[in-house]
Amino acid sequence: MNESRRPLAGAAVLRPELTEAVLDAVLDQLAQGGVGRLSMQQVAQHAGVGKSALYRRWPGKLDMVMEAISRLTVPDGEPEDTGDLEDDIHGMLVLLHRESADPRPAMIIPDLLAETRRSPELAEAFTTRVAAPRRAWARIAFDRAVGRGEIRDEPAEIELALDTLGGVPFWWTTVHRGTATEDESLRRLSAFVVRALR
Amino acid sequence: MNESRRPLAGAAVLRPELTEAVLDAVLDQLAQGGVGRLSMQQVAQHAGVGKSALYRRWPGKLDMVMEAISRLTVPDGEPEDTGDLEDDIHGMLVLLHRESADPRPAMIIPDLLAETRRSPELAEAFTTRVAAPRRAWARIAFDRAVGRGEIRDEPAEIELALDTLGGVPFWWTTVHRGTATEDESLRRLSAFVVRALR
């Protein structure tokens, strides 16, 4: 909750449903016009709130954008523990794939990455708020597999497996503009990665 | 050569060095402002030629942009045949990596992919002019490995290997903004993919 993370002296309690409405408006605006054209004013208007409602929640555009994106792309909690790496990987891919039933990330992420080439501040925020937490989340399943003796403890290989699980679905979405299928392509990718690690 | 591909009645012979200068200006403009902001006028100005020099070569912006990008991202000829799939893959990755010593593709491609979400015409051109030829080029090495009996003839697995070879370096460049190293990361990726196929 924002109110516990950023308590402001004398501030009213922030209404969570308003926060959600604003974050949803941020995603709509990002999908339509990209991060370069997004403004606090425009988001406030779209969400039907005053700009002050935004500034009570975030110091500026960058933090607001990163919170909106991280909610779509970084799951809560830990990946499900099935006791088998291939099944764990498949579960993670299905979870991320279902979340991306929302069509907006496929519009937003390529644009955001393009902008990170022009803005080191945005690049840094994307890494710390989106890419790194998501990677840490997925790494949990690999650490468990190492603990069980299912795969060797070779950090560089595990990094490469994480790159593959991130990069291949991203490639499917952005370059091929295809659709992953839970039973076929995600299952195939899970098996592919586990074979490569053994 | 453009002049052999698109002969115009009574047209003067097109000077190849002028074509190169224009394509270079296209890449500069794409890297700076993105495909959405690029205009024939601006490219002509940047290359120091008249707009007619552009229209003698391409019917419009889309064809001009795609030719510029495909020159950077689709190698000529066939991948080198070393007789070993892992070495062939490493050779392909090194070749693509060296070409991307040009910093412009890392600026251009994410922006272009973002725009393909908004323009089906651009998406179609990117697929047929850039993505498909590049994939067909890399597939040659896998077909040779199948022919030698080095890997099984499983098209869906080979497609996944091609997605990995495309998606992982793309992920490194765009999401991690890191640098691949020929001896370490590209060698590791080659071995990873071959293990997954066996």
Coordinates of C-alpha atoms in Angstrom, one line a residue:
Chain A
M1 CA 0.0 0.0 0.0
N2 CA 1.3 3.4 -0.8
E3 CA 0.1 5.0 2.4
S4 CA 2.4 2.8 4.5
R5 CA 5.3 3.2 2.1
R6 CA 5.3 6.9 1.8
P7 CA 3.6 8.4 4.9
L8 CA 3.1 12.2 4.5
A9 CA 2.5 14.3 7.6
G10 CA -1.1 15.3 7.7
A11 CA -2.0 13.5 4.5
A12 CA -5.4 12.0 4.3
V13 CA -5.6 8.2 4.0
L14 CA -5.2 7.3 0.3
R15 CA -8.1 5.4 -1.2
P16 CA -6.8 2.1 -2.8
E17 CA -9.5 2.1 -5.4
L18 CA -8.5 5.5 -6.5
T19 CA -4.9 4.3 -6.8
E20 CA -6.0 1.4 -9.0
A21 CA -8.0 3.7 -11.2
V22 CA -5.0 6.0 -11.7
L23 CA -2.7 3.1 -12.4
D24 CA -5.2 1.7 -14.9
A25 CA -5.3 5.2 -16.6
V26 CA -1.5 5.2 -16.7
L27 CA -1.4 1.9 -18.5
D28 CA -4.1 3.1 -21.0
Q29 CA -2.1 6.2 -21.7
L30 CA 1.2 4.3 -22.1
A31 CA -0.4 1.9 -24.5
Q32 CA -1.9 4.7 -26.6
G33 CA 0.9 7.2 -26.7
G34 CA 4.0 5.8 -25.1
V35 CA 5.9 7.0 -22.2
G36 CA 7.4 10.0 -24.0
R37 CA 4.0 11.6 -24.5
L38 CA 2.5 10.7 -21.1
S39 CA 1.9 13.6 -18.6
M40 CA 0.5 13.8 -15.1
Q41 CA -2.1 16.1 -16.4
Q42 CA -3.4 13.7 -19.0
V43 CA -3.4 10.8 -16.5
A44 CA -5.3 12.8 -14.0
Q45 CA -7.9 13.8 -16.6
H46 CA -8.3 10.2 -17.8
A47 CA -8.7 8.9 -14.3
G48 CA -11.1 11.7 -13.4
V49 CA -9.1 13.0 -10.5
G50 CA -7.1 16.1 -9.7
K51 CA -3.3 16.2 -10.3
S52 CA -2.9 16.5 -6.5
A53 CA -4.3 12.9 -6.1
L54 CA -1.3 11.8 -8.2
Y55 CA 1.3 13.8 -6.4
R56 CA 0.0 12.5 -3.0
R57 CA 0.9 9.0 -4.3
W58 CA 4.1 9.5 -6.3
P59 CA 6.8 12.1 -6.4
G60 CA 6.6 12.2 -10.2
K61 CA 5.9 10.5 -13.5
L62 CA 8.7 8.0 -13.3
D63 CA 7.6 6.4 -10.1
M64 CA 4.0 6.4 -11.1
V65 CA 4.8 4.7 -14.5
M66 CA 7.1 2.1 -12.8
E67 CA 4.5 1.2 -10.3
A68 CA 1.9 0.6 -13.0
I69 CA 4.2 -1.5 -15.0
S70 CA 5.6 -3.6 -12.2
R71 CA 2.0 -4.6 -11.2
L72 CA 1.5 -6.1 -14.5
T73 CA 4.9 -7.8 -14.9
V74 CA 6.1 -8.8 -11.4
P75 CA 4.0 -11.5 -9.7
D76 CA 3.4 -11.5 -5.9
G77 CA 4.8 -14.1 -3.6
E78 CA 6.9 -17.1 -4.7
P79 CA 6.6 -19.3 -7.8
E80 CA 4.6 -22.5 -7.0
D81 CA 6.8 -25.3 -5.7
T82 CA 5.8 -28.6 -7.5
G83 CA 9.1 -30.3 -6.6
D84 CA 10.0 -30.5 -10.3
L85 CA 11.9 -27.8 -12.1
E86 CA 10.2 -28.3 -15.5
D87 CA 6.8 -28.0 -13.9
D88 CA 7.8 -25.0 -11.8
I89 CA 9.0 -23.3 -14.9
H90 CA 5.9 -24.1 -16.8
G91 CA 3.8 -22.7 -13.9
M92 CA 5.8 -19.5 -14.0
L93 CA 5.4 -19.1 -17.7
V94 CA 1.7 -19.8 -17.5
L95 CA 1.3 -17.2 -14.8
L96 CA 3.1 -14.5 -16.7
H97 CA 1.3 -15.5 -19.9
R98 CA -2.1 -15.2 -18.2
E99 CA -1.2 -11.8 -16.8
S100 CA -0.3 -10.7 -20.3
A101 CA -3.8 -11.5 -21.4
D102 CA -3.9 -7.8 -20.8
P103 CA -2.9 -6.5 -24.3
R104 CA -1.3 -3.4 -22.9
P105 CA 2.1 -4.7 -21.9
A106 CA 2.8 -5.8 -25.5
M107 CA 2.2 -2.2 -26.5
I108 CA 3.9 -0.6 -23.6
I109 CA 7.1 -2.6 -23.1
P110 CA 8.7 -2.1 -26.5
D111 CA 8.0 1.6 -26.4
L112 CA 9.4 1.8 -22.9
L113 CA 12.6 -0.1 -23.9
A114 CA 13.0 2.3 -26.8
E115 CA 12.8 5.2 -24.4
T116 CA 15.3 3.7 -22.0
R117 CA 17.9 4.1 -24.7
R118 CA 17.3 7.9 -24.5
S119 CA 16.8 8.2 -20.8
P120 CA 19.3 6.7 -18.3
E121 CA 17.0 7.6 -15.5
L122 CA 14.2 5.6 -17.0
A123 CA 16.6 2.7 -17.8
E124 CA 17.7 2.6 -14.1
A125 CA 14.1 2.7 -12.9
F126 CA 13.1 -0.1 -15.2
T127 CA 15.9 -2.3 -14.1
T128 CA 15.4 -1.8 -10.4
R129 CA 11.6 -1.7 -10.3
V130 CA 10.7 -4.2 -13.1
A131 CA 13.5 -6.3 -14.5
A132 CA 15.4 -7.2 -11.3
P133 CA 12.4 -8.1 -9.1
R134 CA 10.9 -10.3 -11.8
R135 CA 14.2 -12.0 -12.3
A136 CA 14.7 -12.6 -8.6
W137 CA 11.1 -14.0 -8.4
A138 CA 11.9 -16.6 -11.2
R139 CA 15.3 -17.4 -9.7
I140 CA 13.7 -18.9 -6.6
A141 CA 12.5 -22.0 -8.6
F142 CA 16.1 -22.6 -9.9
D143 CA 17.6 -22.2 -6.4
R144 CA 15.1 -24.8 -5.1
A145 CA 16.1 -27.2 -8.0
V146 CA 19.8 -26.7 -7.0
G147 CA 18.9 -27.4 -3.4
R148 CA 17.2 -30.7 -4.5
G149 CA 20.2 -31.7 -6.6
E150 CA 18.1 -31.6 -9.7
I151 CA 20.5 -29.2 -11.5
R152 CA 24.1 -28.2 -10.9
D153 CA 24.9 -25.0 -9.0
E154 CA 26.3 -23.1 -12.0
P155 CA 25.1 -19.5 -11.6
A156 CA 26.1 -18.5 -15.2
E157 CA 24.0 -21.3 -16.7
I158 CA 21.0 -20.4 -14.5
E159 CA 21.3 -16.7 -15.6
L160 CA 21.2 -17.9 -19.2
A161 CA 18.1 -20.0 -18.4
L162 CA 16.5 -16.9 -16.9
D163 CA 17.4 -14.9 -20.0
T164 CA 15.8 -17.6 -22.1
L165 CA 12.6 -17.6 -20.1
G166 CA 12.4 -13.8 -20.4
G167 CA 13.7 -13.3 -23.9
V168 CA 11.9 -16.0 -25.8
P169 CA 8.3 -15.1 -24.8
F170 CA 9.3 -11.4 -25.3
W171 CA 10.6 -12.4 -28.8
W172 CA 7.3 -14.2 -29.5
T173 CA 5.2 -11.2 -28.5
T174 CA 7.2 -8.4 -30.0
V175 CA 8.9 -9.8 -33.1
H176 CA 6.6 -12.6 -34.2
R177 CA 3.5 -11.0 -32.7
G178 CA 2.3 -14.5 -32.1
T179 CA 0.4 -16.0 -29.2
A180 CA 2.0 -18.5 -26.8
T181 CA -0.1 -21.5 -26.0
E182 CA 0.0 -22.9 -22.5
D183 CA -0.1 -26.5 -23.4
E184 CA 2.2 -26.5 -26.3
S185 CA 4.7 -23.6 -26.6
L186 CA 5.1 -22.9 -22.9
R187 CA 5.5 -26.6 -22.1
R188 CA 8.0 -27.0 -24.9
L189 CA 10.0 -24.0 -23.7
S190 CA 10.1 -25.4 -20.1
A191 CA 11.4 -28.7 -21.3
F192 CA 14.0 -27.0 -23.6
V193 CA 15.4 -25.0 -20.7
V194 CA 15.6 -27.9 -18.4
R195 CA 17.4 -30.1 -21.0
A196 CA 19.9 -27.3 -21.5
L197 CA 20.7 -27.2 -17.8
R198 CA 21.2 -30.9 -17.4
Chain B
M1 CA 21.5 -3.1 -56.5
N2 CA 18.4 -1.0 -56.6
E3 CA 18.8 -0.1 -60.3
S4 CA 18.5 -3.8 -61.3
R5 CA 15.5 -4.4 -59.0
R6 CA 13.4 -1.4 -60.0
P7 CA 14.3 -0.3 -63.5
L8 CA 12.5 2.9 -64.4
A9 CA 12.1 3.8 -68.0
G10 CA 14.5 6.6 -68.9
A11 CA 15.9 6.8 -65.3
A12 CA 19.6 7.7 -64.9
V13 CA 21.8 5.0 -63.4
L14 CA 21.6 5.2 -59.6
R15 CA 24.9 5.9 -57.9
P16 CA 25.5 3.2 -55.3
E17 CA 27.5 5.5 -53.0
L18 CA 24.5 7.9 -52.9
T19 CA 22.3 5.0 -52.0
E20 CA 24.6 4.1 -49.1
A21 CA 24.7 7.7 -47.9
V22 CA 20.9 7.9 -47.9
L23 CA 20.6 4.6 -46.0
D24 CA 23.1 5.8 -43.5
A25 CA 21.1 9.0 -43.0
V26 CA 18.0 6.9 -42.5
L27 CA 19.7 4.9 -39.7
D28 CA 20.8 8.1 -38.1
Q29 CA 17.4 9.6 -38.2
L30 CA 15.8 6.4 -36.9
A31 CA 18.2 6.2 -34.0
Q32 CA 17.6 9.8 -33.1
G33 CA 13.9 10.2 -33.5
G34 CA 12.3 6.9 -34.2
V35 CA 10.3 5.7 -37.2
G36 CA 7.3 7.7 -36.2
R37 CA 9.1 11.0 -36.7
L38 CA 11.1 10.1 -39.8
S39 CA 10.2 11.9 -43.0
M40 CA 11.6 11.7 -46.6
Q41 CA 12.3 15.4 -46.4
Q42 CA 14.4 15.1 -43.3
V43 CA 16.4 12.1 -44.7
A44 CA 17.0 13.9 -47.9
Q45 CA 18.3 17.0 -46.0
H46 CA 20.5 14.9 -43.8
A47 CA 22.0 13.0 -46.7
G48 CA 22.5 16.2 -48.7
V49 CA 20.3 15.1 -51.7
G50 CA 17.0 16.1 -53.2
K51 CA 13.8 14.2 -52.3
S52 CA 13.7 13.0 -55.9
A53 CA 16.9 11.0 -55.3
L54 CA 15.0 9.1 -52.6
Y55 CA 11.9 8.5 -54.7
R56 CA 14.0 7.2 -57.6
R57 CA 15.1 4.4 -55.2
W58 CA 12.1 3.6 -53.1
P59 CA 8.4 4.1 -53.6
G60 CA 8.1 5.5 -50.0
K61 CA 9.3 5.7 -46.5
L62 CA 8.4 2.1 -45.6
D63 CA 10.6 0.5 -48.3
M64 CA 13.4 2.9 -47.6
V65 CA 13.4 2.1 -43.8
M66 CA 13.2 -1.6 -44.3
E67 CA 16.1 -1.7 -46.7
A68 CA 18.2 0.3 -44.2
I69 CA 17.4 -2.0 -41.4
S70 CA 17.7 -5.3 -43.3
R71 CA 21.3 -4.3 -44.3
L72 CA 22.2 -4.1 -40.6
T73 CA 20.5 -7.2 -39.4
V74 CA 20.4 -9.8 -42.2
P75 CA 23.8 -11.2 -43.2
D76 CA 24.7 -12.0 -46.8
G77 CA 25.3 -15.5 -48.0
E78 CA 25.1 -18.6 -45.8
P79 CA 26.4 -19.1 -42.2
E80 CA 29.9 -20.6 -42.2
D81 CA 29.9 -24.4 -42.2
T82 CA 32.3 -25.7 -39.6
G83 CA 30.8 -29.2 -39.6
D84 CA 29.7 -28.7 -35.9
L85 CA 26.4 -27.2 -34.9
E86 CA 27.8 -25.5 -31.8
D87 CA 30.6 -23.9 -33.7
D88 CA 28.2 -22.8 -36.5
I89 CA 25.9 -21.2 -34.0
H90 CA 28.8 -19.4 -32.3
G91 CA 29.9 -18.2 -35.7
M92 CA 26.5 -16.8 -36.5
L93 CA 26.2 -15.1 -33.1
V94 CA 29.6 -13.5 -33.4
L95 CA 28.8 -12.3 -36.9
L96 CA 25.5 -10.7 -35.7
H97 CA 27.2 -9.4 -32.6
R98 CA 30.0 -7.7 -34.6
E99 CA 27.5 -6.1 -37.0
S100 CA 25.7 -4.7 -33.9
A101 CA 28.9 -2.9 -33.0
D102 CA 26.9 -0.3 -34.8
P103 CA 25.1 1.3 -31.8
R104 CA 22.1 2.3 -33.9
P105 CA 20.1 -1.0 -34.1
A106 CA 19.8 -1.1 -30.3
M107 CA 18.2 2.3 -30.5
I108 CA 16.1 1.6 -33.6
I109 CA 14.7 -1.9 -33.2
P110 CA 12.8 -1.4 -29.9
D111 CA 11.3 1.8 -31.3
L112 CA 10.4 0.0 -34.5
L113 CA 8.8 -2.9 -32.6
A114 CA 6.8 -0.4 -30.6
E115 CA 5.5 1.2 -33.8
T116 CA 4.6 -2.2 -35.3
R117 CA 2.0 -2.5 -32.6
R118 CA 0.4 0.6 -34.1
S119 CA 0.9 0.0 -37.8
P120 CA 0.0 -3.4 -39.3
E121 CA 1.7 -2.3 -42.6
L122 CA 5.0 -1.7 -40.8
A123 CA 4.6 -5.0 -38.9
E124 CA 4.1 -6.9 -42.1
A125 CA 7.1 -5.2 -43.8
F126 CA 9.3 -5.9 -40.7
T127 CA 8.4 -9.6 -40.8
T128 CA 8.9 -10.1 -44.5
R129 CA 12.0 -7.9 -45.0
V130 CA 13.9 -8.4 -41.7
A131 CA 12.6 -11.1 -39.4
A132 CA 11.9 -13.9 -41.9
P133 CA 15.1 -13.5 -44.0
R134 CA 17.2 -13.5 -40.9
R135 CA 15.5 -16.6 -39.5
A136 CA 15.9 -18.4 -42.8
W137 CA 19.6 -17.5 -42.9
A138 CA 20.1 -19.0 -39.4
R139 CA 18.0 -22.1 -40.1
I140 CA 20.5 -23.2 -42.7
A141 CA 23.0 -24.3 -40.0
F142 CA 20.3 -26.3 -38.2
D143 CA 19.2 -28.0 -41.5
R144 CA 22.9 -29.0 -42.1
A145 CA 23.1 -30.5 -38.5
V146 CA 19.9 -32.5 -39.2
G147 CA 21.5 -33.7 -42.5
R148 CA 24.6 -34.8 -40.6
G149 CA 22.5 -36.6 -38.0
E150 CA 23.8 -34.3 -35.3
I151 CA 20.4 -33.3 -34.1
R152 CA 16.9 -34.9 -34.6
D153 CA 14.6 -33.5 -37.3
E154 CA 12.1 -31.9 -35.0
P155 CA 11.0 -28.6 -36.6
A156 CA 9.3 -27.3 -33.5
E157 CA 12.4 -27.7 -31.4
I158 CA 14.5 -26.0 -34.1
E159 CA 12.1 -23.1 -34.2
L160 CA 12.5 -22.8 -30.4
A161 CA 16.3 -22.8 -30.8
L162 CA 16.0 -20.0 -33.4
D163 CA 13.7 -18.1 -31.0
T164 CA 16.4 -18.5 -28.3
L165 CA 19.2 -17.3 -30.6
G166 CA 17.1 -14.3 -31.5
G167 CA 15.4 -13.6 -28.2
V168 CA 18.3 -13.9 -25.8
P169 CA 20.8 -11.5 -27.4
F170 CA 17.8 -9.1 -27.9
W171 CA 16.9 -9.5 -24.3
W172 CA 20.6 -8.7 -23.3
T173 CA 20.7 -5.7 -25.5
T174 CA 17.3 -4.2 -24.7
V175 CA 16.4 -5.2 -21.2
H176 CA 19.8 -5.7 -19.5
R177 CA 21.5 -3.2 -21.8
G178 CA 24.6 -5.3 -21.2
T179 CA 27.3 -6.3 -23.7
A180 CA 27.7 -9.8 -25.0
T181 CA 31.2 -11.1 -25.0
E182 CA 32.2 -13.4 -27.9
D183 CA 34.3 -15.8 -25.9
E184 CA 32.1 -16.1 -22.9
S185 CA 28.4 -15.3 -23.3
L186 CA 28.0 -16.2 -27.0
R187 CA 30.0 -19.4 -26.5
R188 CA 27.8 -20.3 -23.5
L189 CA 24.6 -19.6 -25.4
S190 CA 25.7 -21.8 -28.3
A191 CA 26.4 -24.7 -26.0
F192 CA 23.1 -24.1 -24.1
V193 CA 21.1 -24.4 -27.3
V194 CA 22.9 -27.4 -28.6
R195 CA 22.4 -29.2 -25.2
A196 CA 18.7 -28.4 -25.3
L197 CA 18.4 -30.0 -28.8
R198 CA 20.1 -33.2 -28.0

